[in-house]
Short mmCIF file of C-alpha atoms and ligand atoms in Angstrom, two decimals:
data_model
loop_
_atom_site.label_atom_id
_atom_site.label_comp_id
_atom_site.label_asym_id
_atom_site.label_seq_id
_atom_site.Cartn_x
_atom_site.Cartn_y
_atom_site.Cartn_z
CA MET A 1 12.32 33.03 -13.56
CA LEU A 2 13.11 30.75 -10.68
CA GLU A 3 16.23 28.78 -10.04
CA PRO A 4 15.96 25.59 -12.06
CA ALA A 5 17.32 23.59 -9.17
CA ARG A 6 14.71 21.80 -7.12
CA ARG A 7 13.98 23.71 -4.00
CA CYS A 8 14.95 21.13 -1.42
CA GLU A 9 16.79 23.33 1.03
CA LYS A 10 14.10 23.30 3.65
CA ASN A 11 13.06 20.45 5.75
CA ARG A 12 9.33 20.65 5.52
CA SER A 13 7.12 18.12 7.10
CA ILE A 14 3.52 17.47 7.72
CA ALA A 15 2.91 16.12 11.15
CA SER A 16 0.00 13.76 10.85
CA SER A 17 0.22 12.30 7.37
CA GLY A 18 1.27 8.69 6.96
CA ARG A 19 3.19 6.68 4.39
CA LEU A 20 0.79 4.87 2.14
CA ASP A 21 -1.08 3.07 4.82
CA LEU A 22 -4.66 3.74 4.02
CA GLU A 23 -6.09 2.06 7.06
CA SER A 24 -4.34 4.34 9.46
CA ALA A 25 -4.29 7.43 7.27
CA GLU A 26 -5.74 9.98 9.58
CA PRO A 27 -7.38 12.94 7.90
CA LEU A 28 -5.42 16.10 8.37
CA ASP A 29 -6.81 18.74 10.61
CA PRO A 30 -6.95 21.87 8.42
CA ALA A 31 -6.13 23.98 11.48
CA SER A 32 -2.73 22.27 11.73
CA LEU A 33 -1.80 23.33 8.19
CA PRO A 34 -0.19 26.58 7.01
CA GLN A 35 -2.92 29.19 6.79
CA THR A 36 -1.20 31.63 4.44
CA PHE A 37 0.70 31.35 1.18
CA GLY A 38 3.47 33.30 2.92
CA GLU A 39 4.17 30.29 5.14
CA LEU A 40 4.72 28.11 2.08
CA ASP A 41 7.88 29.94 1.15
CA LEU A 42 6.93 30.67 -2.44
CA SER A 43 8.78 32.92 -4.88
CA PRO A 44 7.83 36.61 -5.15
CA GLU A 45 6.60 35.96 -8.72
CA MET A 46 4.24 33.30 -7.46
CA MET A 47 3.03 35.45 -4.58
CA ARG A 48 2.18 38.19 -7.09
CA SER A 49 0.46 35.69 -9.32
CA LEU A 50 -1.67 34.38 -6.47
CA LYS A 51 -2.66 37.89 -5.56
CA ARG A 52 -3.64 38.57 -9.15
CA CYS A 53 -5.74 35.39 -9.19
CA GLY A 54 -7.47 36.52 -6.02
CA TYR A 55 -6.27 33.52 -4.03
CA ASP A 56 -5.96 34.95 -0.53
CA ARG A 57 -5.01 31.82 1.29
CA PRO A 58 -4.23 28.21 0.45
CA THR A 59 -6.96 25.60 0.52
CA PRO A 60 -6.15 22.63 2.82
CA ILE A 61 -4.93 20.41 -0.04
CA GLN A 62 -2.69 23.22 -1.26
CA ALA A 63 -1.31 23.88 2.22
CA ALA A 64 -0.60 20.18 2.69
CA LEU A 65 0.63 19.21 -0.76
CA ILE A 66 2.80 22.11 -1.85
CA PRO A 67 5.50 21.80 0.87
CA LEU A 68 5.85 18.06 0.26
CA ALA A 69 5.90 18.43 -3.52
CA LEU A 70 8.55 21.16 -3.25
CA ASP A 71 10.60 18.72 -1.18
CA ASP A 72 10.48 16.31 -4.11
CA ILE A 73 8.29 13.83 -2.29
CA ASP A 74 5.75 11.76 -4.21
CA VAL A 75 2.29 12.61 -2.95
CA LEU A 76 -1.05 10.89 -3.10
CA GLY A 77 -3.48 13.71 -2.43
CA GLN A 78 -7.07 12.99 -1.53
CA ALA A 79 -9.49 15.88 -1.53
CA ARG A 80 -12.93 16.34 -2.90
CA THR A 81 -13.69 18.17 -6.11
CA GLY A 82 -13.57 21.91 -6.07
CA THR A 83 -10.92 22.20 -3.38
CA GLY A 84 -8.13 23.63 -5.52
CA LYS A 85 -6.15 20.53 -6.44
CA THR A 86 -5.07 22.02 -9.77
CA ALA A 87 -3.29 24.94 -8.16
CA ALA A 88 -1.83 22.56 -5.55
CA PHE A 89 0.23 20.71 -8.16
CA GLY A 90 0.34 23.70 -10.52
CA ILE A 91 2.08 25.96 -8.01
CA SER A 92 4.54 23.26 -7.07
CA ILE A 93 5.44 22.60 -10.73
CA LEU A 94 5.74 26.28 -11.62
CA GLU A 95 7.99 26.91 -8.64
CA GLN A 96 10.43 24.28 -9.88
CA ILE A 97 10.29 24.69 -13.62
CA ALA A 98 13.49 25.51 -15.50
CA PRO A 99 13.57 28.03 -18.36
CA GLY A 100 12.72 26.48 -21.73
CA ASP A 101 16.14 27.25 -23.18
CA GLU A 102 17.80 25.26 -20.40
CA ILE A 103 15.60 22.22 -20.79
CA PRO A 104 14.07 21.94 -24.27
CA GLY A 105 11.84 18.91 -23.60
CA VAL A 106 8.65 18.57 -21.60
CA GLN A 107 9.35 18.99 -17.88
CA ALA A 108 5.97 18.20 -16.38
CA MET A 109 3.06 16.17 -17.70
CA ILE A 110 -0.44 16.12 -16.29
CA LEU A 111 -2.78 13.28 -17.21
CA VAL A 112 -6.48 14.03 -16.95
CA PRO A 113 -9.59 11.98 -17.76
CA THR A 114 -11.47 14.34 -20.09
CA ARG A 115 -10.91 16.95 -22.75
CA GLU A 116 -12.75 19.56 -20.74
CA LEU A 117 -10.45 18.99 -17.84
CA ALA A 118 -7.37 19.19 -20.05
CA VAL A 119 -8.46 22.66 -21.12
CA GLN A 120 -9.39 23.71 -17.60
CA VAL A 121 -6.12 22.57 -16.08
CA ARG A 122 -4.12 24.24 -18.84
CA ASP A 123 -6.00 27.50 -18.30
CA GLU A 124 -5.51 27.40 -14.54
CA ILE A 125 -1.76 26.81 -14.89
CA ASP A 126 -1.54 29.48 -17.57
CA LYS A 127 -3.27 31.86 -15.19
CA LEU A 128 -0.84 31.07 -12.37
CA ALA A 129 2.14 31.40 -14.74
CA THR A 130 1.19 34.73 -16.28
CA GLY A 131 4.26 36.63 -17.38
CA GLN A 132 6.70 33.90 -16.41
CA GLY A 133 7.41 32.65 -19.93
CA VAL A 134 6.10 29.19 -19.25
CA THR A 135 4.58 27.28 -22.17
CA VAL A 136 1.66 25.00 -21.39
CA THR A 137 0.02 22.84 -24.05
CA ALA A 138 -3.18 20.82 -23.81
CA VAL A 139 -3.38 17.69 -25.95
CA TYR A 140 -6.61 15.76 -26.28
CA GLY A 141 -8.67 13.84 -28.78
CA GLY A 142 -11.42 15.29 -30.91
CA LYS A 143 -9.17 18.02 -32.25
CA PRO A 144 -6.80 17.64 -35.23
CA ILE A 145 -3.45 16.39 -33.96
CA ARG A 146 -1.44 18.60 -36.32
CA GLY A 147 -1.82 21.83 -34.35
CA GLN A 148 -0.81 20.01 -31.17
CA ILE A 149 2.25 18.52 -32.88
CA GLU A 150 3.28 22.00 -33.99
CA LYS A 151 2.92 23.40 -30.46
CA LEU A 152 4.93 20.52 -29.02
CA ARG A 153 7.59 20.96 -31.67
CA ARG A 154 8.00 24.64 -30.79
CA GLY A 155 8.60 23.58 -27.19
CA SER A 156 6.16 22.96 -24.36
CA MET A 157 7.40 23.01 -20.80
CA ILE A 158 4.18 21.60 -19.39
CA VAL A 159 1.80 19.26 -21.20
CA VAL A 160 -1.73 18.51 -20.02
CA GLY A 161 -3.46 15.68 -21.81
CA THR A 162 -5.82 12.76 -21.92
CA PRO A 163 -4.05 9.37 -21.80
CA GLY A 164 -5.18 8.30 -25.28
CA ARG A 165 -3.86 11.38 -27.02
CA ILE A 166 -0.60 11.40 -25.05
CA LEU A 167 0.01 7.81 -26.12
CA ASP A 168 -0.74 8.80 -29.69
CA HIS A 169 1.94 11.50 -29.51
CA LEU A 170 4.36 9.08 -27.90
CA SER A 171 3.92 6.56 -30.68
CA ARG A 172 4.42 9.29 -33.29
CA ARG A 173 7.44 10.50 -31.34
CA THR A 174 6.03 14.00 -31.34
CA ILE A 175 6.43 14.38 -27.59
CA ASP A 176 9.77 14.21 -25.85
CA LEU A 177 9.59 12.94 -22.28
CA SER A 178 13.31 12.35 -21.82
CA GLU A 179 13.65 15.31 -19.47
CA LEU A 180 10.40 14.95 -17.66
CA TRP A 181 10.73 15.38 -13.91
CA CYS A 182 7.12 15.52 -12.81
CA VAL A 183 4.06 13.45 -13.69
CA VAL A 184 0.65 14.28 -12.28
CA LEU A 185 -2.29 11.89 -12.39
CA ASP A 186 -5.23 14.20 -11.89
CA GLU A 187 -8.65 12.75 -11.06
CA ALA A 188 -6.96 9.38 -10.96
CA ASP A 189 -10.05 7.57 -9.72
CA ARG A 190 -12.04 8.85 -12.66
CA MET A 191 -9.34 7.85 -15.14
CA LEU A 192 -9.45 4.31 -13.79
CA ASP A 193 -13.26 4.26 -13.85
CA ILE A 194 -13.21 5.14 -17.53
CA GLY A 195 -10.79 2.31 -18.14
CA PHE A 196 -7.62 4.29 -18.77
CA ARG A 197 -5.45 2.10 -16.57
CA PRO A 198 -3.58 0.30 -19.40
CA GLU A 199 -2.88 3.64 -21.11
CA ILE A 200 -1.69 5.25 -17.89
CA GLU A 201 0.64 2.36 -17.16
CA LYS A 202 2.00 2.42 -20.71
CA ILE A 203 2.72 6.12 -20.39
CA LEU A 204 4.30 5.82 -16.96
CA ARG A 205 6.59 3.08 -18.27
CA GLN A 206 7.82 5.50 -20.92
CA CYS A 207 8.61 8.25 -18.40
CA PRO A 208 12.09 8.58 -16.91
CA LYS A 209 12.37 6.65 -13.64
CA GLU A 210 15.34 8.45 -12.18
CA GLY A 211 14.54 11.67 -10.43
CA ARG A 212 10.93 11.63 -11.45
CA GLN A 213 8.32 12.91 -9.08
CA THR A 214 4.80 11.53 -9.29
CA LEU A 215 1.81 13.30 -7.82
CA LEU A 216 -1.57 11.60 -7.77
CA LEU A 217 -4.76 13.49 -7.04
CA SER A 218 -8.04 11.81 -6.41
CA ALA A 219 -11.30 12.44 -4.62
CA THR A 220 -11.38 8.80 -3.57
CA ILE A 221 -8.66 6.19 -3.10
CA PRO A 222 -10.07 2.79 -4.08
CA PRO A 223 -7.73 -0.26 -4.02
CA ALA A 224 -6.90 0.09 -7.74
CA ILE A 225 -5.39 3.53 -7.08
CA GLU A 226 -3.44 2.17 -4.18
CA ARG A 227 -1.98 -0.53 -6.42
CA LEU A 228 -1.09 2.02 -9.08
CA ALA A 229 0.59 4.20 -6.47
CA ARG A 230 2.58 1.32 -5.03
CA ARG A 231 3.80 0.29 -8.45
CA TYR A 232 4.70 3.65 -9.95
CA MET A 233 5.42 6.01 -7.09
CA ARG A 234 8.43 6.31 -4.78
CA GLU A 235 7.33 5.91 -1.18
CA PRO A 236 4.31 8.06 -1.77
CA GLN A 237 3.05 10.07 1.12
CA LEU A 238 -0.69 10.12 1.53
CA ILE A 239 -2.40 13.31 2.47
CA ASN A 240 -6.05 13.21 3.13
CA VAL A 241 -7.93 16.41 3.66
CA SER A 242 -11.25 15.05 2.59
CA PRO A 243 -13.31 13.07 5.07
CA LYS A 244 -15.24 15.94 6.51
CA GLU A 245 -15.88 17.24 3.06
CA ILE A 246 -16.09 14.05 1.09
CA SER A 247 -19.23 13.06 2.92
CA GLY A 248 -20.49 16.43 1.80
CA ASP A 249 -21.02 17.83 5.26
CA THR A 250 -21.54 21.24 3.78
CA ILE A 251 -24.06 19.89 1.29
CA GLU A 252 -27.63 19.08 2.14
CA GLN A 253 -28.43 15.67 0.72
CA PHE A 254 -31.91 14.33 0.20
CA TYR A 255 -33.54 11.41 -1.51
CA TYR A 256 -36.97 10.60 -2.85
CA THR A 257 -38.35 7.15 -3.37
CA VAL A 258 -40.16 7.43 -6.65
CA ASP A 259 -41.42 5.14 -9.40
CA HIS A 260 -39.18 5.31 -12.43
CA GLU A 261 -42.04 6.52 -14.61
CA ASP A 262 -42.75 9.43 -12.26
CA LYS A 263 -39.18 10.68 -12.04
CA PHE A 264 -39.60 13.23 -14.75
CA LEU A 265 -42.70 14.73 -13.14
CA LEU A 266 -40.81 14.98 -9.89
CA LEU A 267 -37.87 16.62 -11.63
CA THR A 268 -39.95 19.36 -13.22
CA GLU A 269 -41.78 19.97 -9.95
CA LEU A 270 -38.50 20.20 -8.06
CA LEU A 271 -36.99 22.63 -10.55
CA ARG A 272 -40.12 24.78 -10.48
CA GLU A 273 -40.21 24.87 -6.71
CA HIS A 274 -36.52 25.57 -6.12
CA ASN A 275 -36.01 27.62 -9.23
CA PRO A 276 -32.20 27.25 -9.14
CA ALA A 277 -30.00 29.56 -11.18
CA SER A 278 -27.88 26.58 -12.19
CA ALA A 279 -28.47 22.88 -11.70
CA ILE A 280 -26.90 19.71 -13.04
CA ILE A 281 -29.12 16.71 -13.65
CA PHE A 282 -27.17 13.46 -13.78
CA CYS A 283 -28.36 10.52 -15.84
CA ARG A 284 -26.80 7.13 -16.23
CA THR A 285 -26.54 6.80 -20.01
CA LYS A 286 -25.95 9.05 -22.99
CA ARG A 287 -29.32 8.13 -24.46
CA ARG A 288 -31.18 9.00 -21.30
CA THR A 289 -29.25 12.22 -21.01
CA ASP A 290 -30.43 13.24 -24.47
CA ALA A 291 -34.01 12.15 -23.83
CA ILE A 292 -34.33 13.93 -20.48
CA ALA A 293 -32.77 17.11 -21.86
CA ARG A 294 -35.25 17.10 -24.74
CA LYS A 295 -38.22 16.66 -22.41
CA LEU A 296 -36.89 19.27 -20.05
CA GLU A 297 -36.42 21.69 -22.89
CA LYS A 298 -40.15 21.33 -23.61
CA ALA A 299 -41.06 22.07 -20.00
CA PHE A 300 -38.51 24.91 -19.71
CA PRO A 301 -37.92 26.32 -23.20
CA ARG A 302 -34.30 27.28 -23.90
CA GLU A 303 -33.26 26.40 -20.36
CA ALA A 304 -31.94 22.85 -20.69
CA CYS A 305 -29.05 21.27 -22.56
CA ALA A 306 -27.48 17.83 -22.68
CA MET A 307 -23.81 17.02 -22.55
CA HIS A 308 -22.26 13.59 -22.96
CA GLY A 309 -19.27 11.85 -24.43
CA ASP A 310 -20.83 11.11 -27.82
CA MET A 311 -21.12 14.77 -28.72
CA ALA A 312 -18.55 16.37 -30.99
CA GLN A 313 -15.93 18.34 -29.14
CA THR A 314 -17.07 21.63 -30.62
CA ALA A 315 -20.61 20.97 -29.44
CA ARG A 316 -19.39 20.13 -25.94
CA ASP A 317 -17.25 23.25 -25.84
CA ARG A 318 -20.22 25.35 -26.87
CA VAL A 319 -22.49 23.82 -24.22
CA MET A 320 -19.86 24.41 -21.53
CA LYS A 321 -19.34 27.98 -22.63
CA ASP A 322 -23.06 28.71 -22.66
CA TYR A 323 -23.51 27.06 -19.29
CA ARG A 324 -20.62 28.99 -17.79
CA GLU A 325 -22.08 32.21 -19.16
CA LYS A 326 -25.43 31.24 -17.66
CA ARG A 327 -27.22 31.18 -21.01
CA PHE A 328 -29.24 28.21 -19.81
CA ARG A 329 -29.91 26.81 -16.36
CA PHE A 330 -30.19 23.06 -16.50
CA LEU A 331 -27.35 20.89 -17.67
CA VAL A 332 -28.22 17.23 -18.15
CA ALA A 333 -25.03 15.20 -18.07
CA THR A 334 -23.49 11.78 -17.73
CA ASP A 335 -20.92 11.08 -15.03
CA VAL A 336 -17.99 11.16 -17.38
CA VAL A 337 -18.49 14.67 -18.68
CA GLY A 338 -20.18 16.00 -15.56
CA ARG A 339 -17.03 15.26 -13.69
CA GLY A 340 -14.93 17.71 -15.65
CA ILE A 341 -17.20 20.64 -14.97
CA ASP A 342 -15.69 23.36 -12.87
CA ILE A 343 -18.26 26.07 -12.66
CA SER A 344 -19.03 28.11 -9.66
CA GLY A 345 -22.51 28.87 -8.50
CA ILE A 346 -24.10 25.47 -9.04
CA SER A 347 -26.45 25.19 -6.12
CA HIS A 348 -28.50 22.12 -7.08
CA ILE A 349 -27.59 18.61 -8.14
CA VAL A 350 -30.27 16.15 -9.13
CA ASN A 351 -29.35 12.50 -9.43
CA PHE A 352 -32.14 11.59 -11.82
CA ASP A 353 -30.62 8.13 -12.02
CA VAL A 354 -28.77 6.55 -9.14
CA PRO A 355 -25.07 6.47 -10.06
CA SER A 356 -23.66 3.09 -11.08
CA PHE A 357 -20.77 3.45 -8.62
CA SER A 358 -21.14 5.05 -5.24
CA ASP A 359 -17.88 6.93 -5.83
CA ASP A 360 -19.71 8.70 -8.63
CA TYR A 361 -22.22 9.90 -6.08
CA VAL A 362 -19.44 11.67 -4.23
CA HIS A 363 -18.22 13.30 -7.44
CA ARG A 364 -21.66 14.36 -8.58
CA VAL A 365 -22.54 15.91 -5.27
CA GLY A 366 -19.13 17.55 -5.07
CA ARG A 367 -20.09 19.65 -8.08
CA THR A 368 -22.10 21.93 -5.86
CA GLY A 369 -19.22 22.75 -3.57
CA ARG A 370 -18.55 26.30 -4.55
CA MET A 371 -15.26 27.94 -3.78
CA THR A 372 -15.57 31.30 -2.12
CA LYS A 373 -13.10 33.42 -0.26
CA ASP A 374 -14.22 31.80 2.97
CA GLY A 375 -13.85 28.26 1.70
CA VAL A 376 -16.36 25.86 0.22
CA THR A 377 -19.97 26.89 0.47
CA ASP A 378 -22.90 24.58 0.52
CA GLY A 379 -25.34 23.30 -2.01
CA VAL A 380 -28.15 20.81 -2.13
CA ALA A 381 -28.39 17.41 -3.77
CA PHE A 382 -31.48 15.32 -4.53
CA THR A 383 -31.27 11.67 -5.45
CA PHE A 384 -34.14 9.80 -7.05
CA ILE A 385 -34.26 6.25 -5.78
CA GLY A 386 -36.44 3.88 -7.78
CA SER A 387 -38.68 1.69 -5.63
CA ASP A 388 -36.43 -1.27 -6.56
CA GLU A 389 -33.21 0.57 -5.70
CA GLY A 390 -33.14 0.54 -1.91
CA GLY A 391 -29.86 -1.36 -2.02
CA GLU A 392 -28.27 1.42 -4.06
CA LEU A 393 -29.27 3.95 -1.41
CA THR A 394 -27.63 1.85 1.27
CA LYS A 395 -24.44 1.63 -0.78
CA ILE A 396 -24.30 5.40 -1.11
CA GLU A 397 -24.95 5.91 2.59
CA LEU A 398 -22.22 3.46 3.51
CA ARG A 399 -19.86 5.18 1.12
CA ILE A 400 -20.40 8.65 2.56
CA ASN A 401 -20.91 7.37 6.07
CA ARG A 402 -24.02 9.40 6.54
CA GLU A 403 -27.73 9.01 5.92
CA LEU A 404 -29.53 10.93 3.23
CA LYS A 405 -32.67 12.68 4.42
CA ARG A 406 -35.87 11.29 3.02
CA LEU A 407 -38.31 13.62 1.32
CA GLU A 408 -41.86 12.78 0.35
CA VAL A 409 -42.84 13.05 -3.29
CA PRO A 410 -45.11 16.13 -3.36
CA GLU A 411 -48.86 15.53 -3.57
CA SER A 412 -49.03 17.45 -6.83
CA VAL A 413 -46.66 14.96 -8.44
CA LYS A 414 -48.59 12.00 -7.03
CA ASP A 415 -51.84 13.46 -8.36
CA GLN A 416 -50.43 13.99 -11.80
CA ALA A 417 -48.94 10.52 -11.77
CA VAL A 418 -52.23 8.94 -10.77
CA GLY A 419 -54.05 10.99 -13.36
CA ARG A 420 -51.66 9.87 -16.01
CA ARG A 421 -51.92 6.22 -15.04
CA ASN A 422 -55.70 6.31 -14.99
CA ALA A 423 -55.65 7.84 -18.41
CA VAL A 424 -53.66 4.98 -19.84
CA PRO A 425 -56.46 2.41 -20.28
CA ASP A 426 -58.21 4.89 -22.54
CA LEU A 427 -55.33 4.57 -24.92
CA PRO A 428 -55.34 1.44 -27.01
CA PRO A 429 -52.32 -0.44 -25.72
CA PRO A 430 -49.88 -1.51 -28.39
CA VAL A 431 -50.06 -5.28 -28.85
CA ASP A 432 -47.10 -7.52 -29.36
CA PRO A 433 -47.72 -9.29 -32.71
CA LEU A 434 -46.24 -12.54 -31.42
CA THR A 435 -47.82 -12.92 -27.99
CA LYS A 436 -50.92 -10.85 -28.79
CA HIS A 437 -50.40 -9.25 -25.35
CA PRO A 438 -49.65 -5.63 -24.66
CA PRO A 439 -46.01 -5.20 -23.67
CA LYS A 440 -45.13 -5.54 -20.01
CA LYS A 441 -44.90 -1.82 -19.42
CA TYR A 442 -48.57 -1.41 -20.34
CA ARG A 443 -49.67 -4.62 -18.66
CA ARG A 444 -48.36 -3.23 -15.40
CA ARG A 445 -50.50 -0.16 -15.76
CA LEU A 446 -53.69 -1.90 -16.80
P1 ADP B 501 -10.32 20.46 -7.88
O1 ADP B 501 -9.30 20.08 -8.90
O2 ADP B 501 -9.93 20.12 -6.49
O3 ADP B 501 -11.68 19.95 -8.23
P2 ADP B 501 -9.93 23.10 -8.89
O4 ADP B 501 -8.46 23.07 -8.91
O5 ADP B 501 -10.62 22.91 -10.19
O6 ADP B 501 -10.49 22.04 -7.87
O7 ADP B 501 -10.36 24.47 -8.18
C1 ADP B 501 -11.70 24.85 -8.01
C2 ADP B 501 -11.83 26.36 -8.08
O8 ADP B 501 -11.19 26.98 -6.96
C3 ADP B 501 -11.18 26.97 -9.31
O9 ADP B 501 -12.08 27.89 -9.86
C4 ADP B 501 -9.94 27.68 -8.77
O10 ADP B 501 -9.62 28.80 -9.56
C5 ADP B 501 -10.36 28.05 -7.38
N1 ADP B 501 -9.24 28.11 -6.39
C6 ADP B 501 -8.17 27.29 -6.32
N2 ADP B 501 -7.37 27.62 -5.31
C7 ADP B 501 -7.93 28.67 -4.68
C8 ADP B 501 -7.57 29.47 -3.53
N3 ADP B 501 -6.48 29.23 -2.83
N4 ADP B 501 -8.40 30.48 -3.19
C9 ADP B 501 -9.53 30.72 -3.90
N5 ADP B 501 -9.93 30.01 -4.98
C10 ADP B 501 -9.15 28.98 -5.37
MG1 MG B 502 -9.32 18.88 -10.40
#
């Protein structure tokens, strides 16, 4: 076990990062960062752990964040999904954690937007802490609270949880934050998108102020995050390792302009042509997610599944497990749950619906970034732009500062679409009993 004292003896600094001044925050050049874990001055236990995990060298966010976090500096870390942010704060926390018998309460708390992520983050920290006697507990909704209360009562050094459930424990006084020295806001942008800001602020107000370190991780830093950081962090230092990656330079990004009613034909054609081993299809609403998954399941029996926030936790867990084990190929998901997915080997992303926020585009596309020993490998993303959604395309392109490549809808899809439209007049159109007219959708086709 490590010395409980914070490891502040070294004067570590990162040359080109700025104090929270987003305008001038220059992205860090990965080449200027430590290239090996050895340079980060970690404990022998941690070095062994990293070896066991197969982590040969730090990712840029790890190389940049760990030295600052070990120096007790508050950090706002911006890096795209799949770049190892969990281990970045996980390593720093584990290197500073005191034995449970010295500090009985919770020492570090990690707030995450979804249940899936709570489990993932707990597992990753558990993996890094193997054999070090560190207790990590995940608390999230959708599971009976009793088991979590019991685990907390027995002593948890690190707690990973969703804001709602953490607040629940705080109001029941089943979680003791009096000795907390580190708070992490993971996927902060996503937590704010979901509307967790009031909960996060309530929680932060109940955390000790003195001697507390706050780390905030986010793929994007919109103004709301900046405000949160200014209010609850101590002179946070911004590190940005994302721009090259956030625009998805390693990911091929295409779009199709397609009528809404032909999107499904295009999707099936695309999946047949590319035949990906794993793909995620993003839809805008839970209902559409279900509907598209059902249709896809007909076209590709036993190969498609839906996942969204209305599903019971056990069902979501099962879908994730099956997807991870490659029991089916096509996951149809909403932004909220899709975001928590950390699975390697996803080569194709299809934005069946344009995302409501362009930040979501970045997150969706980031799902293909696969971590390999040599860094992040590439994937391919297709976005379906409805003929009335040109403005949305522009928003995305401005956001990622790059143009998507246009692809033509294949002739085979056009033919099928035309065939289907011509076939419509043969069907008796349903008539609205009030107006005596067929509904608009049919009128357009007739
Ligand atoms: P993020 O939070 O940035 O989206 P994660 O922390 O979930 O990314 O990490 C993505 C994947 O990369 C995980 O499977 C993790 O185990 C792996 N990983 C993290 N750090 C390293 C590293 N230094 N070398 C190799 N793989 C790593
Ligand atoms: Mg993460």
